[in-house]
CSV table of C-alpha atoms in Angstrom, one decimal:
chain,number,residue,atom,x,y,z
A,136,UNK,CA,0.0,0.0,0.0
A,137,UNK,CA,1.2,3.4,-1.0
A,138,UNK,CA,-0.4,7.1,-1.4
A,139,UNK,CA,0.7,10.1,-2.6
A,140,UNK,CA,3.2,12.5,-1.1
A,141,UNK,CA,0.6,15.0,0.6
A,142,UNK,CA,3.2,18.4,-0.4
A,143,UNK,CA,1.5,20.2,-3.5
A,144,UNK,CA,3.0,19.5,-6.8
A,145,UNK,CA,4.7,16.3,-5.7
A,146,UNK,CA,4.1,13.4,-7.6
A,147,UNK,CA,6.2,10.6,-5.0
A,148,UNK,CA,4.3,7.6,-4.0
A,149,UNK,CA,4.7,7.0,-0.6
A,150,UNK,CA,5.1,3.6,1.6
A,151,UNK,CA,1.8,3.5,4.0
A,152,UNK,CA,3.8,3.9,7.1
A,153,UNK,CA,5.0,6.9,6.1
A,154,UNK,CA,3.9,10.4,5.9
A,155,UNK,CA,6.1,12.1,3.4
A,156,UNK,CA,8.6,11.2,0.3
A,157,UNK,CA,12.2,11.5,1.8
A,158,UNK,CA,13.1,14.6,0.3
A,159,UNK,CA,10.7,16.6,1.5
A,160,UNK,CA,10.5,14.7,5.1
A,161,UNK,CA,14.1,15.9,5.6
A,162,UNK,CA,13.2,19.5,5.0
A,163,UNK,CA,10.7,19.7,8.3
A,164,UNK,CA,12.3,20.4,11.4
A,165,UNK,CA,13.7,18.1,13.5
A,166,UNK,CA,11.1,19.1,16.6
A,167,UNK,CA,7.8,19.1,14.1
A,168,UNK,CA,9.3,15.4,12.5
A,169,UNK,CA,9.3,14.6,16.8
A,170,UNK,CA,5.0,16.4,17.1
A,171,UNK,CA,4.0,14.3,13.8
A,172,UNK,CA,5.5,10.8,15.1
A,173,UNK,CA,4.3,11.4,18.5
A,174,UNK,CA,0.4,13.0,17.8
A,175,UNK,CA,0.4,9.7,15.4
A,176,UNK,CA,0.8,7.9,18.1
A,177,UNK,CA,-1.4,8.9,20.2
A,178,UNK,CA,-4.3,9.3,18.1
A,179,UNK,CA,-3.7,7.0,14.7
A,180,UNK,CA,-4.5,9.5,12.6
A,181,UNK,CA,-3.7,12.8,10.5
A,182,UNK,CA,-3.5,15.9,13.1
A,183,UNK,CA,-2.6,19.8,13.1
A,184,UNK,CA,1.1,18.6,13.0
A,185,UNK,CA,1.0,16.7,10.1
A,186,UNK,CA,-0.6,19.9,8.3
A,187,UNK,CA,2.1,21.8,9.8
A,188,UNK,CA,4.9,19.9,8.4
A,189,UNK,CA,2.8,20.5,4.9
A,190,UNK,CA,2.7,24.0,5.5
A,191,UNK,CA,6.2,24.1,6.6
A,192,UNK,CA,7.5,22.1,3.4
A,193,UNK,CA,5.3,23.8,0.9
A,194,UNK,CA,6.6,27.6,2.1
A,195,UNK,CA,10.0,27.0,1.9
A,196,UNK,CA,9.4,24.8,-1.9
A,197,UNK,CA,8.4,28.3,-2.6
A,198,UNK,CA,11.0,30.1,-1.1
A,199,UNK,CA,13.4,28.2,-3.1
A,200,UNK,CA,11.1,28.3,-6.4
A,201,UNK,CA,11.4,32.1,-5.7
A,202,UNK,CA,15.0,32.5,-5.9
A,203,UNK,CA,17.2,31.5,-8.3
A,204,UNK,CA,20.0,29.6,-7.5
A,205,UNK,CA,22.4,27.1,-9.9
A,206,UNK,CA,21.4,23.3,-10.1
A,207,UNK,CA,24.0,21.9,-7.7
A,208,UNK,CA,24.4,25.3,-5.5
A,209,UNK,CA,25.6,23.6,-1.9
A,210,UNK,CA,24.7,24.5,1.6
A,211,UNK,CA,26.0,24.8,5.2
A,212,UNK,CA,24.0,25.2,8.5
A,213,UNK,CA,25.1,27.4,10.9
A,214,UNK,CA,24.7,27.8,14.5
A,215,UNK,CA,23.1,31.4,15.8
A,216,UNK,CA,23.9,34.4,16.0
A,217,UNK,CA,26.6,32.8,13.7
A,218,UNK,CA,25.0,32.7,10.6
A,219,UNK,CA,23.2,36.6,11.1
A,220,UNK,CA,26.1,38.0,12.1
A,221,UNK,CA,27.8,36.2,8.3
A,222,UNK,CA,25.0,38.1,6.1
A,223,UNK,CA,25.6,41.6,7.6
A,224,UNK,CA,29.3,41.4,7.0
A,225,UNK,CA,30.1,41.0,10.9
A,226,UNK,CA,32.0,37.4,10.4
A,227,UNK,CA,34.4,37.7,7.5
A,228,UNK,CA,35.2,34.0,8.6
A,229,UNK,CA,33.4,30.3,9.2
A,230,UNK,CA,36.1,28.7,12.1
A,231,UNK,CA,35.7,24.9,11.7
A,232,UNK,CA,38.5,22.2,12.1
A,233,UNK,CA,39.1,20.8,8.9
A,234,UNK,CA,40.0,22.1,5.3
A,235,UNK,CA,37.3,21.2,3.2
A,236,UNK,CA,39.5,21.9,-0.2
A,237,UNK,CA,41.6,19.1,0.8
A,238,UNK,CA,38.6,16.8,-0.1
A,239,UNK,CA,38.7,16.1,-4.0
A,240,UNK,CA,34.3,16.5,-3.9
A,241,UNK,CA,35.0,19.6,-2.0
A,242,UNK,CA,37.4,21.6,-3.5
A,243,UNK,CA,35.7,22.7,-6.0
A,244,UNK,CA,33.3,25.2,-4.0
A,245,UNK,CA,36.3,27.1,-3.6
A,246,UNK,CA,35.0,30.8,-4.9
A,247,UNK,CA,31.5,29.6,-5.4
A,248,UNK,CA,28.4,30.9,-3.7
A,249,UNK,CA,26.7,28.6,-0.6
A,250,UNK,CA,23.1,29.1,0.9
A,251,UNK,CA,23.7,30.1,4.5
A,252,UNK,CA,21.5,28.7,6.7
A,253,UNK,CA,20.8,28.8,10.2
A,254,UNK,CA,20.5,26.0,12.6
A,255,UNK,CA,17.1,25.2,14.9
A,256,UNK,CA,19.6,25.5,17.7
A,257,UNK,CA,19.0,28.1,20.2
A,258,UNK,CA,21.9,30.3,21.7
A,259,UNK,CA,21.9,30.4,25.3
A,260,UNK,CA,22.5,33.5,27.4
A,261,UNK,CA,25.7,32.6,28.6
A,262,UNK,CA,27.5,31.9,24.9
A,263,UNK,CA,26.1,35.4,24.1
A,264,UNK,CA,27.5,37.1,26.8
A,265,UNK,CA,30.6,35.4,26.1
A,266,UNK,CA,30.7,36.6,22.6
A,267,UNK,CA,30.3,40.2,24.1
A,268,UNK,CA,33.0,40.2,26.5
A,269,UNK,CA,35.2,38.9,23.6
A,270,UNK,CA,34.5,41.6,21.9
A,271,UNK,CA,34.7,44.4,24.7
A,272,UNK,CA,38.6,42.6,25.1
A,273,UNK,CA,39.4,42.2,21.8
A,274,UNK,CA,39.8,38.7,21.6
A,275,UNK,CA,36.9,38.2,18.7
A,276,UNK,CA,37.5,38.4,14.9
A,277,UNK,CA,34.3,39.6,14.8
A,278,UNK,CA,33.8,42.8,13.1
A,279,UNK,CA,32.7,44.6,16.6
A,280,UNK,CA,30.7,48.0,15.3
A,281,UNK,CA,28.5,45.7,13.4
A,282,UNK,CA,28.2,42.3,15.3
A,283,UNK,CA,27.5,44.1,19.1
A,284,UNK,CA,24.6,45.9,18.2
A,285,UNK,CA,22.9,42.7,17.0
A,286,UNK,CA,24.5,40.3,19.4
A,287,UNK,CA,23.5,42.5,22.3
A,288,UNK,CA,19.5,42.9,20.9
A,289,UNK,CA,19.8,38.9,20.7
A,290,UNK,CA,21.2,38.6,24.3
A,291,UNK,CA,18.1,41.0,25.6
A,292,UNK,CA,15.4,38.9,24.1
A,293,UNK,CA,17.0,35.7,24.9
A,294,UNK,CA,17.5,37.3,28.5
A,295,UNK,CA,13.4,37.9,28.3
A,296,UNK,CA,12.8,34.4,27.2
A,297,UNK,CA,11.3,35.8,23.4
A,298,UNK,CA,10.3,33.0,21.5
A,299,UNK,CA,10.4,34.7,18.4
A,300,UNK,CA,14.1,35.9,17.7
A,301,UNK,CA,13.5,37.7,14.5
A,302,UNK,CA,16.9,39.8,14.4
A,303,UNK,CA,18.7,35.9,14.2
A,304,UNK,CA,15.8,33.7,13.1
A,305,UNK,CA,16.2,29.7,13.5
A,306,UNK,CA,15.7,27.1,11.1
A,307,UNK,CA,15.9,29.4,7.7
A,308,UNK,CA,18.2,29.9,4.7
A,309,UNK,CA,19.2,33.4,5.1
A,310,UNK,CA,21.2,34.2,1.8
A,311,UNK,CA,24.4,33.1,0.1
A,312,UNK,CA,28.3,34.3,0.1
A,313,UNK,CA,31.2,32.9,-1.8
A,314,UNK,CA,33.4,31.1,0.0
A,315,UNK,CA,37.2,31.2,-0.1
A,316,UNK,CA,40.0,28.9,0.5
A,317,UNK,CA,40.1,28.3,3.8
A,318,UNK,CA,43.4,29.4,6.3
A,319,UNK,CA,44.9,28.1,8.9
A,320,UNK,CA,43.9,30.6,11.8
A,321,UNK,CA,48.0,30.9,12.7
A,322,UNK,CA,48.2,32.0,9.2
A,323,UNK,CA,45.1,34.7,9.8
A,324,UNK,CA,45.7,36.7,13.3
A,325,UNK,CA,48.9,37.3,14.9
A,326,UNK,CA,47.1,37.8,18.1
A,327,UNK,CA,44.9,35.0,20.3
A,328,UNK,CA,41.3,35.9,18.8
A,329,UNK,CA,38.7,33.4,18.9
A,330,UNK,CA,34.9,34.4,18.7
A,331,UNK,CA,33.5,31.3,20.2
A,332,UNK,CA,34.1,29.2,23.5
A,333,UNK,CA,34.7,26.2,21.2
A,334,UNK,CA,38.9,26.4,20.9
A,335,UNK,CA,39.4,23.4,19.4
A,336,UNK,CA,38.4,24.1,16.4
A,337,UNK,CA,39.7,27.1,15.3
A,338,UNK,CA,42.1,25.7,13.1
A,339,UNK,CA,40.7,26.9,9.9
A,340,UNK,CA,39.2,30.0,8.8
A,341,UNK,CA,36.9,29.7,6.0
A,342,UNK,CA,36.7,33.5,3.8
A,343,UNK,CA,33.2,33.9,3.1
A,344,UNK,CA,32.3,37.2,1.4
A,345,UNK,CA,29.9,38.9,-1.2
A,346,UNK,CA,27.1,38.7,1.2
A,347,UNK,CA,23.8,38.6,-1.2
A,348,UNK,CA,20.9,38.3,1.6
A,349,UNK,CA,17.4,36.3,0.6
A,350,UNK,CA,14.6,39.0,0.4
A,351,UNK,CA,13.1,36.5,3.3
A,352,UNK,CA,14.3,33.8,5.3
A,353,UNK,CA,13.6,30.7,3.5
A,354,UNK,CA,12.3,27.7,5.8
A,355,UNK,CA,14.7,24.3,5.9
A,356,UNK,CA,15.8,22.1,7.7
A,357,UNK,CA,19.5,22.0,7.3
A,358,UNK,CA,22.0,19.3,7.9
A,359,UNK,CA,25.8,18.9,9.0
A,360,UNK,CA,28.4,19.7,6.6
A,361,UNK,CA,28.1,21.3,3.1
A,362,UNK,CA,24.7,19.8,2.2
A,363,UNK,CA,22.5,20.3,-1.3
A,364,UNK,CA,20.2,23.0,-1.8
A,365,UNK,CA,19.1,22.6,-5.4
């Protein structure tokens, strides 16, 4: 038994005990994919979450219908306020522990443009802080004049418990840049700077740059490394 893929305009045949083709199943957030399973459940039958994930699905196929990106164009998910601070030119670079050029499948998004997009995952009041004393002591490669204002509006409404953080929104492709070859940080600063508590893995500095922010944030649910947004 099979039946149709319930997102508009798709024409995947579905196995019964599922709800959704795979590719569109990966695009709803992991906490929704969690309501869906668990409503089912519980009640055996089609609820407000399932219509949710629809709705979810169907406005970020046309957020991507809407702008026009190359077949192939990659993406990476990026914890907040990381990946806000990226499109308005505060975070020249993406600190990660590996070079991804080295890799032969790789290498060759080396001065191409990337969808940034911004992880589900919520920063905590501490790791903001932090980012701000880094900056007050110099210790951030953040560009300060333009990432404090935002991280410290983002620090207030997490301080407030705001659900909706819509100067760093979470779970959304927020534009592309073209990444560069990535550094070794050594090779980058002369100085100790590190804009996150996570040490370890500033070994790399990947250049991103050419910021061309989405007219909206488009819904998605991201995944680790570079992943495939069209």
């Amino acid at each position: 038994m099979s039946h149709a893929c319930p997102v508009q305009n798709c024409s995947s045949q579905v196995a019964s005990h599922l709800y959704m083709c795979p590719r569109h199943w990966r695009m709803v957030p992991k906490p929704l994919q969690t309501a869906v399973y668990e409503s089912y459940q519980k009640d055996g039958r089609v609820s407000v979450n399932h219509r949710e994930a629809v709705r979810v699905v169907e406005a970020a196929e046309a957020g991507r219908s809407a702008i026009k990106l190359p077949p192939g164009t990659r993406a990476l998910t990026i914890y907040q306020p990381w990946a806000s601070l990226i499109m308005i030119g505060a975070k020249p670079y993406e600190f990660r522990r590996w070079d991804f050029s080295l890799l032969p499948a790789l290498a060759k998004l080396v001065g191409q443009r990337i969808v940034i997009h911004a992880s589900v995952r919520r920063p905590s009041l501490d790791e903001l802080n932090d980012i701000l004393d880094r900056i007050e002591q110099g210790e951030s490669a953040l560009k300060a004049d333009l990432a404090e204002p935002l991280v410290r509006q983002m620090s207030a409404a997490v301080g407030a418990k705001v659900a909706d953080l819509h100067m760093a929104p979470l779970g959304v492709a927020l534009g592309t840049a073209v990444i560069g070859q990535p550094r070794r940080v050594v090779d980058i600063f002369k100085g100790a700077v590190a804009d996150s508590d996570r040490l370890d893995e500033h070994m790399f500095g990947w250049p991103l740059a050419s910021i061309e922010p989405f007219p909206q944030p488009v819904p998605a649910a991201g995944a680790q490394g570079f992943w495939s947004w069209s």
